[in-house]
Amino acid sequence: TITADKLAGANVLFHGLFLGEGAPPPPSAPGAPTLVSANPADGQVALSWIAPSSDGGSSITSYTATATPEGATCVTTGATACTITGLANGTAYSFSVVAANAAGLGPASNALEATPRTVPGAPQGIVASPGNTVVGLSWEAPSSDGGAPVTGYKVYRGTSPGTGTLRATLGTVLSYSDTSLTNGTTYYYTIRALNPAGEGPSSAETPAKPFGPPGAPRSPVAVGRPGSVAIGWTAPLSDGGASVSGYRIQRGEAPGAGTEIATVGNVLSYTDATAVDGTTYYYTVSAVNAGGEGARSIAVAGTPPEIPGVEGDWLGRYGSAGYAMFAWTSSADLVLLPTATLTIERGARSAGGVTAETRALRSPDGSSRRIGAIYDKTRVRFRLDFTSAYSGFLHIYAVDWATIDRRERITVMNGASGQATELLTAFPQGAWLHYPITVAAGGRVTITADKLAGANVLLNGVFLGDGAAPPQTAPSAPRNLAAAAASPKGVNLTWTAPITNSGSLIIGYQIYRSTASGAGVLLTTVGDVLTYRDAATQKNVRYYYKVVAVNAIGASAFSNEATAVAR
């Protein structure tokens, strides 16, 4: 039954009906697919699409996707997705897809563009620059961005190798400052680059240890010696995270007024050879490392002894605040200490008596001189207990009466701090030693003299009050000059420094030579050394030598004469 029903128009009609065999109309090619996505990856792009709205009357048998340029393809037998591989990262491609059925290929789909990519390479050339609680990092971009621009970096940090955790995520910068670190701790850094494909591999691990200036040197001491002050100290408790490379020494003639006088390496002592005998200096020391200069140590005072001073003359110079001459018998006029009491803790007293010897201390009224001392085989010790406050100088006098090469170390303890002076040369003309002290009422100062060489140790008097230093003079003569033939040629000379530089630093020596005893002309001038090699000699000739010491005031007398036959 065939029925035709009107759906619209004036009526409905048929024109004919036929029976018999006959083929249907032939199919056509399918329509165009719709490409909906192109997702890039490492060397490939994944494509997906929607089937054509018309299959042309024949089932779709395949799809072919094509990349332009290069023409790489992927083919499916009906699936609406495939991945084109073998593409070059960083190259922009245009993609399209066509469908096929029994009638052939249909038209191409719409085109989509995509660029294959992968994660970037590792950042290069990492430099870690440590500072005070900070590490500055810098690096270079990866040699490969993976086919997509680098969008940022991640910084990883650990306190041991291979333990880094994320510290910071950055934009497209090539540096980072890591702050609030602990000086002296080693940190390990890696950097990773980012792009749309993800996070790349880590850079090489780079260690860095932040550091700052070291702490203050500890326990400084200053020991006065003729013409110099020896300073010693202990290393800081903290090196600030970087090894101490050296120290700076500051000096002033008042506390807190020091200026730098020397820079030394990583040693714990220094000798100030520019100190003037009788002048008190205040020294501080600061440590230096790669982080800079640390805080200064506490100040310590040192005074080179006067050898000789103005021998036993002290009136008008010292003692304005009190004195104690260790030559007293029953006479109270030899001890006058209004603000302190004197107690001898160790040592015997030798009263001596009255003498015309100028090395002896003059009596307070100036009418006579007194021989006397406190002495002991190894140590003399006495103390001053102050009944009222005192701030000024403590002066001590010592004289080696018998010229038996005594050597002494005198230490003055003012509470918890101490000052020391070493008499390392003979002092037969007398030595004045000076120490700045500040004592509260009820305070105590202890004076100790220890034997370094000689028969015993002694002190002759103690004085309180400021006073001028004695005038400077030319040094005494060099001692113990010796001459010996040198190999292969010449004559070697050695000598010992004068007993005293007389308050002015020795700046050099003049060497005199002749071929006859008692004569001599100036051969050369050398610096503050104690040896010289005379190479301007003739073989088998006997030469005679003398040496003269020179300071800023003038030249000394001649040393002893020494002779040798040159080779």
CSV table of N, CA and C in Angstrom, one decimal, residues 222-295:
chain,number,residue,atom,x,y,z
A,222,ALA,N,99.2,43.9,76.8
A,222,ALA,CA,100.3,44.8,76.3
A,222,ALA,C,101.4,44.8,77.2
A,223,VAL,N,102.6,44.5,76.7
A,223,VAL,CA,103.8,44.4,77.5
A,223,VAL,C,104.8,45.4,77.0
A,224,GLY,N,105.1,46.4,77.9
A,224,GLY,CA,106.1,47.4,77.5
A,224,GLY,C,107.5,46.9,77.6
A,225,ARG,N,108.3,47.2,76.6
A,225,ARG,CA,109.7,46.8,76.5
A,225,ARG,C,110.4,48.1,76.1
A,226,PRO,N,111.7,48.1,76.3
A,226,PRO,CA,112.4,49.3,75.9
A,226,PRO,C,112.3,49.5,74.4
A,227,GLY,N,111.7,50.7,74.0
A,227,GLY,CA,111.5,51.1,72.6
A,227,GLY,C,110.4,50.4,71.9
A,228,SER,N,109.6,49.6,72.6
A,228,SER,CA,108.5,48.9,71.9
A,228,SER,C,107.4,48.5,73.0
A,229,VAL,N,106.3,48.1,72.4
A,229,VAL,CA,105.2,47.5,73.2
A,229,VAL,C,104.8,46.2,72.5
A,230,ALA,N,104.8,45.1,73.1
A,230,ALA,CA,104.4,43.8,72.6
A,230,ALA,C,102.9,43.6,72.9
A,231,ILE,N,102.1,43.4,71.9
A,231,ILE,CA,100.6,43.2,72.1
A,231,ILE,C,100.3,41.7,71.8
A,232,GLY,N,99.5,41.1,72.6
A,232,GLY,CA,99.0,39.8,72.3
A,232,GLY,C,97.5,39.7,72.5
A,233,TRP,N,96.8,38.7,71.9
A,233,TRP,CA,95.4,38.6,72.1
A,233,TRP,C,95.0,37.2,71.7
A,234,THR,N,93.7,36.9,72.0
A,234,THR,CA,93.1,35.6,71.7
A,234,THR,C,92.1,35.7,70.5
A,235,ALA,N,92.0,34.8,69.7
A,235,ALA,CA,91.1,34.9,68.5
A,235,ALA,C,89.7,35.1,69.0
A,236,PRO,N,88.8,35.7,68.2
A,236,PRO,CA,87.4,35.9,68.5
A,236,PRO,C,86.7,34.6,68.7
A,237,LEU,N,85.7,34.6,69.6
A,237,LEU,CA,84.9,33.4,69.8
A,237,LEU,C,84.2,33.0,68.5
A,238,SER,N,83.8,34.0,67.7
A,238,SER,CA,83.1,33.7,66.4
A,238,SER,C,83.9,34.3,65.3
A,239,ASP,N,84.1,33.5,64.2
A,239,ASP,CA,84.8,34.0,63.0
A,239,ASP,C,83.8,34.6,62.0
A,240,GLY,N,82.5,34.7,62.4
A,240,GLY,CA,81.5,35.2,61.5
A,240,GLY,C,81.1,34.4,60.3
A,241,GLY,N,81.7,33.2,60.3
A,241,GLY,CA,81.3,32.3,59.2
A,241,GLY,C,82.4,32.2,58.1
A,242,ALA,N,83.5,33.0,58.3
A,242,ALA,CA,84.6,33.0,57.3
A,242,ALA,C,85.9,33.1,58.1
A,243,SER,N,86.9,32.4,57.7
A,243,SER,CA,88.2,32.3,58.4
A,243,SER,C,88.7,33.7,58.6
A,244,VAL,N,89.2,34.0,59.8
A,244,VAL,CA,89.9,35.3,60.0
A,244,VAL,C,91.2,35.3,59.2
A,245,SER,N,91.3,36.4,58.4
A,245,SER,CA,92.5,36.5,57.5
A,245,SER,C,93.5,37.4,58.1
A,246,GLY,N,93.2,38.2,59.2
A,246,GLY,CA,94.2,39.1,59.7
A,246,GLY,C,93.6,40.0,60.8
A,247,TYR,N,94.4,40.8,61.3
A,247,TYR,CA,94.0,41.7,62.4
A,247,TYR,C,94.5,43.1,62.2
A,248,ARG,N,93.8,44.1,62.7
A,248,ARG,CA,94.2,45.5,62.7
A,248,ARG,C,94.4,46.0,64.1
A,249,ILE,N,95.5,46.7,64.3
A,249,ILE,CA,95.9,47.2,65.6
A,249,ILE,C,95.7,48.7,65.6
A,250,GLN,N,95.0,49.2,66.6
A,250,GLN,CA,94.8,50.6,66.8
A,250,GLN,C,95.5,51.1,68.1
A,251,ARG,N,96.0,52.3,68.0
A,251,ARG,CA,96.8,52.9,69.1
A,251,ARG,C,96.4,54.3,69.4
A,252,GLY,N,96.3,54.7,70.6
A,252,GLY,CA,96.0,56.1,71.0
A,252,GLY,C,96.7,56.4,72.3
A,253,GLU,N,96.8,57.6,72.6
A,253,GLU,CA,97.4,58.0,73.9
A,253,GLU,C,96.3,58.3,74.9
A,254,ALA,N,95.1,58.0,74.6
A,254,ALA,CA,94.0,58.1,75.6
A,254,ALA,C,93.0,57.0,75.2
A,255,PRO,N,92.3,56.5,76.2
A,255,PRO,CA,91.3,55.4,75.9
A,255,PRO,C,90.3,55.9,74.9
A,256,GLY,N,90.0,55.1,73.9
A,256,GLY,CA,89.0,55.4,72.9
A,256,GLY,C,89.4,56.3,71.8
A,257,ALA,N,90.7,56.7,71.8
A,257,ALA,CA,91.2,57.6,70.8
A,257,ALA,C,92.1,57.0,69.8
A,258,GLY,N,92.0,55.7,69.7
A,258,GLY,CA,93.0,55.0,68.8
A,258,GLY,C,92.8,55.1,67.3
A,259,THR,N,93.9,55.2,66.6
A,259,THR,CA,93.8,55.1,65.1
A,259,THR,C,94.7,53.9,64.7
A,260,GLU,N,94.4,53.4,63.5
A,260,GLU,CA,95.1,52.2,63.1
A,260,GLU,C,96.6,52.4,62.8
A,261,ILE,N,97.4,51.5,63.3
A,261,ILE,CA,98.9,51.7,63.1
A,261,ILE,C,99.4,50.5,62.4
A,262,ALA,N,98.7,49.4,62.3
A,262,ALA,CA,99.2,48.2,61.6
A,262,ALA,C,98.1,47.2,61.2
A,263,THR,N,98.4,46.5,60.2
A,263,THR,CA,97.6,45.3,59.8
A,263,THR,C,98.5,44.1,59.6
A,264,VAL,N,98.1,43.1,60.3
A,264,VAL,CA,98.9,41.8,60.3
A,264,VAL,C,98.1,40.7,59.8
A,265,GLY,N,98.7,39.6,59.5
A,265,GLY,CA,98.0,38.4,59.0
A,265,GLY,C,97.4,37.7,60.2
A,266,ASN,N,97.1,36.4,60.0
A,266,ASN,CA,96.4,35.6,61.0
A,266,ASN,C,97.3,35.2,62.1
A,267,VAL,N,97.8,36.1,62.8
A,267,VAL,CA,98.7,35.9,64.0
A,267,VAL,C,98.0,36.5,65.2
A,268,LEU,N,98.6,36.2,66.4
A,268,LEU,CA,98.0,36.6,67.6
A,268,LEU,C,98.9,37.5,68.4
A,269,SER,N,99.8,38.2,67.7
A,269,SER,CA,100.7,39.1,68.4
A,269,SER,C,101.2,40.2,67.5
A,270,TYR,N,101.7,41.3,68.0
A,270,TYR,CA,102.3,42.3,67.2
A,270,TYR,C,103.2,43.1,68.2
A,271,THR,N,104.3,43.6,67.6
A,271,THR,CA,105.2,44.5,68.4
A,271,THR,C,105.2,45.9,67.8
A,272,ASP,N,104.8,46.8,68.6
A,272,ASP,CA,104.8,48.2,68.2
A,272,ASP,C,106.2,48.8,68.4
A,273,ALA,N,107.0,48.9,67.4
A,273,ALA,CA,108.3,49.3,67.5
A,273,ALA,C,108.5,50.8,67.4
A,274,THR,N,107.3,51.5,67.2
A,274,THR,CA,107.4,53.0,67.2
A,274,THR,C,107.0,53.7,68.5
A,275,ALA,N,106.8,52.8,69.5
A,275,ALA,CA,106.5,53.4,70.8
A,275,ALA,C,107.7,54.1,71.4
A,276,VAL,N,107.4,55.2,72.1
A,276,VAL,CA,108.4,56.0,72.7
A,276,VAL,C,108.5,55.7,74.2
A,277,ASP,N,109.7,55.4,74.7
A,277,ASP,CA,109.9,55.1,76.1
A,277,ASP,C,109.2,56.1,77.0
A,278,GLY,N,108.5,55.7,78.0
A,278,GLY,CA,107.9,56.6,78.9
A,278,GLY,C,106.5,57.0,78.6
A,279,THR,N,106.1,56.7,77.4
A,279,THR,CA,104.7,57.2,76.9
A,279,THR,C,103.8,56.0,77.1
A,280,THR,N,102.6,56.3,77.6
A,280,THR,CA,101.6,55.2,77.8
A,280,THR,C,100.7,55.2,76.6
A,281,TYR,N,100.5,54.1,76.0
A,281,TYR,CA,99.6,53.9,74.8
A,281,TYR,C,98.5,53.0,75.2
A,282,TYR,N,97.3,53.2,74.5
A,282,TYR,CA,96.2,52.4,74.7
A,282,TYR,C,95.9,51.6,73.3
A,283,TYR,N,95.9,50.3,73.4
A,283,TYR,CA,95.8,49.5,72.2
A,283,TYR,C,94.4,48.8,72.1
A,284,THR,N,93.9,48.7,70.9
A,284,THR,CA,92.7,47.8,70.7
A,284,THR,C,93.1,47.0,69.4
A,285,VAL,N,92.4,45.9,69.3
A,285,VAL,CA,92.7,45.0,68.1
A,285,VAL,C,91.3,44.6,67.5
A,286,SER,N,91.2,44.6,66.2
A,286,SER,CA,90.0,44.1,65.5
A,286,SER,C,90.4,43.0,64.5
A,287,ALA,N,89.5,42.1,64.4
A,287,ALA,CA,89.7,40.9,63.4
A,287,ALA,C,89.1,41.3,62.1
A,288,VAL,N,89.7,40.7,61.0
A,288,VAL,CA,89.2,40.9,59.7
A,288,VAL,C,89.0,39.6,59.0
A,289,ASN,N,87.9,39.4,58.3
A,289,ASN,CA,87.7,38.3,57.4
A,289,ASN,C,87.1,38.8,56.1
A,290,ALA,N,86.6,37.9,55.2
A,290,ALA,CA,86.0,38.3,54.0
A,290,ALA,C,84.8,39.2,54.1
A,291,GLY,N,84.2,39.1,55.3
A,291,GLY,CA,83.0,39.9,55.6
A,291,GLY,C,83.3,41.3,56.1
A,292,GLY,N,84.6,41.6,56.3
A,292,GLY,CA,84.9,42.9,56.8
A,292,GLY,C,85.6,42.9,58.1
A,293,GLU,N,85.6,44.1,58.7
A,293,GLU,CA,86.3,44.3,60.0
A,293,GLU,C,85.3,44.1,61.1
A,294,GLY,N,85.7,43.3,62.1
A,294,GLY,CA,84.8,43.2,63.3
A,294,GLY,C,85.0,44.2,64.3
A,295,ALA,N,84.3,44.1,65.4
A,295,ALA,CA,84.4,45.0,66.5
A,295,ALA,C,85.8,45.0,67.2
